[in-house]
């Protein structure tokens, strides 16, 4: 099974956590999302298509919206981090902050009803139900 084939190691880092991340004014969620992208890239040499859900509970019958985590800003951060000898620490920090700000902005936009994933899914399902061919809706993400 997948669980049996998974290795897990936990490292306790008392000097580094949510408090430190907030102290340097970075969203803990965005920080973890960037760390996941960097780890994946270092393991597999490509960036994953990551989606994070955002709640829309401020709306009546609000559910969730999907936010695409991989952005041009996160790609720039990941690539700078993988070329350790070419980018300065200041550049890497700047790229991390920019990627995290972009992530938070996309998340807030989706939470405020500005996301498009669920709308497109609804249109795709309606088109399928009506047996309509829709090249734009059927294209891979």
PDB file of C-alpha atoms in Angstrom:
ATOM      1  CA  UNK A   1       0.000   0.000   0.000  1.00  0.00           C
ATOM      2  CA  UNK A   2       0.967   3.618  -0.268  1.00  0.00           C
ATOM      3  CA  UNK A   3       1.192   3.980   3.512  1.00  0.00           C
ATOM      4  CA  UNK A   4       3.578   1.044   3.765  1.00  0.00           C
ATOM      5  CA  UNK A   5       5.799   2.408   1.003  1.00  0.00           C
ATOM      6  CA  UNK A   6       6.064   5.866   2.571  1.00  0.00           C
ATOM      7  CA  UNK A   7       9.059   6.890   4.651  1.00  0.00           C
ATOM      8  CA  UNK A   8       8.527   9.572   7.250  1.00  0.00           C
ATOM      9  CA  UNK A   9      11.061  11.323   9.424  1.00  0.00           C
ATOM     10  CA  UNK A  10      10.095  14.014  11.914  1.00  0.00           C
ATOM     11  CA  UNK A  11      12.629  16.627  12.897  1.00  0.00           C
ATOM     12  CA  UNK A  12      11.931  18.788  15.939  1.00  0.00           C
ATOM     13  CA  UNK A  13      13.064  22.358  15.256  1.00  0.00           C
ATOM     14  CA  UNK A  14      12.324  24.432  18.385  1.00  0.00           C
ATOM     15  CA  UNK A  15      14.006  27.542  16.974  1.00  0.00           C
ATOM     16  CA  UNK A  16      11.961  27.664  13.801  1.00  0.00           C
ATOM     17  CA  UNK A  17       8.186  27.632  13.488  1.00  0.00           C
ATOM     18  CA  UNK A  18       5.041  29.682  12.978  1.00  0.00           C
ATOM     19  CA  UNK A  19       6.184  32.343  15.449  1.00  0.00           C
ATOM     20  CA  UNK A  20       9.402  33.013  13.551  1.00  0.00           C
ATOM     21  CA  UNK A  21       7.640  33.023  10.183  1.00  0.00           C
ATOM     22  CA  UNK A  22       5.064  35.535  11.442  1.00  0.00           C
ATOM     23  CA  UNK A  23       7.808  37.612  13.070  1.00  0.00           C
ATOM     24  CA  UNK A  24       9.433  38.079   9.648  1.00  0.00           C
ATOM     25  CA  UNK A  25       5.982  39.000   8.288  1.00  0.00           C
ATOM     26  CA  UNK A  26       5.394  36.024   6.011  1.00  0.00           C
ATOM     27  CA  UNK A  27       2.158  34.034   5.951  1.00  0.00           C
ATOM     28  CA  UNK A  28       2.801  30.588   7.503  1.00  0.00           C
ATOM     29  CA  UNK A  29       0.491  28.971   4.937  1.00  0.00           C
ATOM     30  CA  UNK A  30       2.263  30.641   2.021  1.00  0.00           C
ATOM     31  CA  UNK A  31       5.660  29.741   3.505  1.00  0.00           C
ATOM     32  CA  UNK A  32       4.720  26.062   3.726  1.00  0.00           C
ATOM     33  CA  UNK A  33       3.310  26.106   0.183  1.00  0.00           C
ATOM     34  CA  UNK A  34       6.601  27.523  -1.144  1.00  0.00           C
ATOM     35  CA  UNK A  35       8.574  24.973   0.892  1.00  0.00           C
ATOM     36  CA  UNK A  36       6.491  22.143  -0.597  1.00  0.00           C
ATOM     37  CA  UNK A  37       7.122  23.402  -4.125  1.00  0.00           C
ATOM     38  CA  UNK A  38      10.855  23.714  -3.474  1.00  0.00           C
ATOM     39  CA  UNK A  39      11.054  20.228  -1.946  1.00  0.00           C
ATOM     40  CA  UNK A  40       9.124  18.709  -4.844  1.00  0.00           C
ATOM     41  CA  UNK A  41      11.337  20.460  -7.393  1.00  0.00           C
ATOM     42  CA  UNK A  42      14.499  19.274  -5.673  1.00  0.00           C
ATOM     43  CA  UNK A  43      13.183  15.702  -5.586  1.00  0.00           C
ATOM     44  CA  UNK A  44      11.676  15.421  -9.066  1.00  0.00           C
ATOM     45  CA  UNK A  45      13.142  18.276 -11.146  1.00  0.00           C
ATOM     46  CA  UNK A  46       9.762  19.722 -12.080  1.00  0.00           C
ATOM     47  CA  UNK A  47       7.088  21.807 -10.420  1.00  0.00           C
ATOM     48  CA  UNK A  48       3.851  20.160  -9.322  1.00  0.00           C
ATOM     49  CA  UNK A  49       0.360  21.360 -10.128  1.00  0.00           C
ATOM     50  CA  UNK A  50      -0.735  22.142  -6.576  1.00  0.00           C
ATOM     51  CA  UNK A  51      -4.231  23.295  -5.704  1.00  0.00           C
ATOM     52  CA  UNK A  52      -5.282  24.624  -2.318  1.00  0.00           C
ATOM     53  CA  UNK A  53      -8.875  25.078  -1.279  1.00  0.00           C
ATOM     54  CA  UNK A  54     -10.157  28.418  -0.050  1.00  0.00           C
ATOM     55  CA  UNK A  55     -13.391  28.783   1.876  1.00  0.00           C
ATOM     56  CA  UNK A  56     -16.128  31.063   0.630  1.00  0.00           C
ATOM     57  CA  UNK A  57     -18.218  30.862   3.796  1.00  0.00           C
ATOM     58  CA  UNK A  58     -18.948  34.587   3.798  1.00  0.00           C
ATOM     59  CA  UNK A  59     -21.431  33.878   1.000  1.00  0.00           C
ATOM     60  CA  UNK A  60     -24.746  32.128   1.476  1.00  0.00           C
ATOM     61  CA  UNK A  61     -24.201  28.410   0.940  1.00  0.00           C
ATOM     62  CA  UNK A  62     -20.519  29.198   0.443  1.00  0.00           C
ATOM     63  CA  UNK A  63     -18.351  26.171  -0.143  1.00  0.00           C
ATOM     64  CA  UNK A  64     -14.786  26.209  -1.390  1.00  0.00           C
ATOM     65  CA  UNK A  65     -12.838  27.591  -4.302  1.00  0.00           C
ATOM     66  CA  UNK A  66      -9.639  26.193  -5.716  1.00  0.00           C
ATOM     67  CA  UNK A  67      -6.454  28.251  -5.754  1.00  0.00           C
ATOM     68  CA  UNK A  68      -3.569  27.277  -8.013  1.00  0.00           C
ATOM     69  CA  UNK A  69      -0.459  27.523  -5.868  1.00  0.00           C
ATOM     70  CA  UNK A  70       2.178  27.365  -8.602  1.00  0.00           C
ATOM     71  CA  UNK A  71       2.611  30.896  -9.969  1.00  0.00           C
ATOM     72  CA  UNK A  72       5.305  32.684 -11.934  1.00  0.00           C
ATOM     73  CA  UNK A  73       6.508  34.186  -8.635  1.00  0.00           C
ATOM     74  CA  UNK A  74       6.770  30.796  -6.942  1.00  0.00           C
ATOM     75  CA  UNK A  75       8.607  29.404  -9.980  1.00  0.00           C
ATOM     76  CA  UNK A  76      11.123  32.277  -9.793  1.00  0.00           C
ATOM     77  CA  UNK A  77      11.689  31.574  -6.086  1.00  0.00           C
ATOM     78  CA  UNK A  78      12.140  27.830  -6.585  1.00  0.00           C
ATOM     79  CA  UNK A  79      14.550  28.283  -9.485  1.00  0.00           C
ATOM     80  CA  UNK A  80      16.617  30.832  -7.541  1.00  0.00           C
ATOM     81  CA  UNK A  81      16.853  28.433  -4.613  1.00  0.00           C
ATOM     82  CA  UNK A  82      18.041  25.572  -6.795  1.00  0.00           C
ATOM     83  CA  UNK A  83      20.901  27.614  -8.247  1.00  0.00           C
ATOM     84  CA  UNK A  84      22.620  28.140  -4.913  1.00  0.00           C
ATOM     85  CA  UNK A  85      25.746  29.802  -6.249  1.00  0.00           C
ATOM     86  CA  UNK A  86      24.031  32.256  -8.612  1.00  0.00           C
ATOM     87  CA  UNK A  87      21.550  34.191  -6.467  1.00  0.00           C
ATOM     88  CA  UNK A  88      22.327  36.196  -3.354  1.00  0.00           C
ATOM     89  CA  UNK A  89      20.548  35.564  -0.070  1.00  0.00           C
ATOM     90  CA  UNK A  90      18.811  38.955  -0.411  1.00  0.00           C
ATOM     91  CA  UNK A  91      17.503  38.009  -3.859  1.00  0.00           C
ATOM     92  CA  UNK A  92      16.184  34.685  -2.573  1.00  0.00           C
ATOM     93  CA  UNK A  93      14.474  36.347   0.379  1.00  0.00           C
ATOM     94  CA  UNK A  94      12.929  38.959  -1.918  1.00  0.00           C
ATOM     95  CA  UNK A  95      11.641  36.210  -4.249  1.00  0.00           C
ATOM     96  CA  UNK A  96      10.252  34.225  -1.298  1.00  0.00           C
ATOM     97  CA  UNK A  97       8.415  37.276   0.031  1.00  0.00           C
ATOM     98  CA  UNK A  98       7.022  38.118  -3.412  1.00  0.00           C
ATOM     99  CA  UNK A  99       5.851  34.525  -3.966  1.00  0.00           C
ATOM    100  CA  UNK A 100       4.195  34.478  -0.539  1.00  0.00           C
ATOM    101  CA  UNK A 101       2.469  37.839  -1.101  1.00  0.00           C
ATOM    102  CA  UNK A 102       1.159  36.600  -4.460  1.00  0.00           C
ATOM    103  CA  UNK A 103      -0.116  33.415  -2.812  1.00  0.00           C
ATOM    104  CA  UNK A 104      -1.948  35.333  -0.084  1.00  0.00           C
ATOM    105  CA  UNK A 105      -3.469  37.707  -2.649  1.00  0.00           C
ATOM    106  CA  UNK A 106      -4.755  34.799  -4.766  1.00  0.00           C
ATOM    107  CA  UNK A 107      -6.185  33.110  -1.680  1.00  0.00           C
ATOM    108  CA  UNK A 108      -7.986  36.294  -0.562  1.00  0.00           C
ATOM    109  CA  UNK A 109      -9.308  36.857  -4.080  1.00  0.00           C
ATOM    110  CA  UNK A 110     -10.740  33.334  -4.172  1.00  0.00           C
ATOM    111  CA  UNK A 111     -12.250  33.700  -0.682  1.00  0.00           C
ATOM    112  CA  UNK A 112     -13.955  36.915  -1.807  1.00  0.00           C
ATOM    113  CA  UNK A 113     -15.612  35.212  -4.773  1.00  0.00           C
ATOM    114  CA  UNK A 114     -12.981  36.120  -7.376  1.00  0.00           C
ATOM    115  CA  UNK A 115     -11.911  32.563  -8.148  1.00  0.00           C
ATOM    116  CA  UNK A 116     -12.738  30.929 -11.474  1.00  0.00           C
ATOM    117  CA  UNK A 117     -12.117  27.211 -10.894  1.00  0.00           C
ATOM    118  CA  UNK A 118     -15.604  26.341  -9.608  1.00  0.00           C
ATOM    119  CA  UNK A 119     -17.258  28.511 -12.253  1.00  0.00           C
ATOM    120  CA  UNK A 120     -15.352  26.716 -15.001  1.00  0.00           C
ATOM    121  CA  UNK A 121     -16.177  23.339 -13.469  1.00  0.00           C
ATOM    122  CA  UNK A 122     -19.878  24.256 -13.445  1.00  0.00           C
ATOM    123  CA  UNK A 123     -19.759  25.370 -17.076  1.00  0.00           C
ATOM    124  CA  UNK A 124     -17.891  22.197 -18.078  1.00  0.00           C
ATOM    125  CA  UNK A 125     -20.465  19.978 -16.350  1.00  0.00           C
ATOM    126  CA  UNK A 126     -23.378  21.868 -17.907  1.00  0.00           C
ATOM    127  CA  UNK A 127     -21.798  21.520 -21.354  1.00  0.00           C
ATOM    128  CA  UNK A 128     -21.302  17.786 -20.804  1.00  0.00           C
ATOM    129  CA  UNK A 129     -24.908  17.399 -19.679  1.00  0.00           C
ATOM    130  CA  UNK A 130     -26.082  19.187 -22.819  1.00  0.00           C
ATOM    131  CA  UNK A 131     -23.599  17.239 -25.010  1.00  0.00           C
ATOM    132  CA  UNK A 132     -21.935  20.451 -26.122  1.00  0.00           C
ATOM    133  CA  UNK A 133     -18.381  20.423 -27.456  1.00  0.00           C
ATOM    134  CA  UNK A 134     -16.429  23.197 -25.768  1.00  0.00           C
ATOM    135  CA  UNK A 135     -12.811  23.334 -26.773  1.00  0.00           C
ATOM    136  CA  UNK A 136     -11.948  26.041 -24.236  1.00  0.00           C
ATOM    137  CA  UNK A 137     -13.518  24.187 -21.302  1.00  0.00           C
ATOM    138  CA  UNK A 138     -12.091  20.812 -22.309  1.00  0.00           C
ATOM    139  CA  UNK A 139      -8.481  22.037 -22.574  1.00  0.00           C
ATOM    140  CA  UNK A 140      -6.176  20.728 -19.834  1.00  0.00           C
ATOM    141  CA  UNK A 141      -5.321  23.189 -17.061  1.00  0.00           C
TER     142      UNK A 141
END
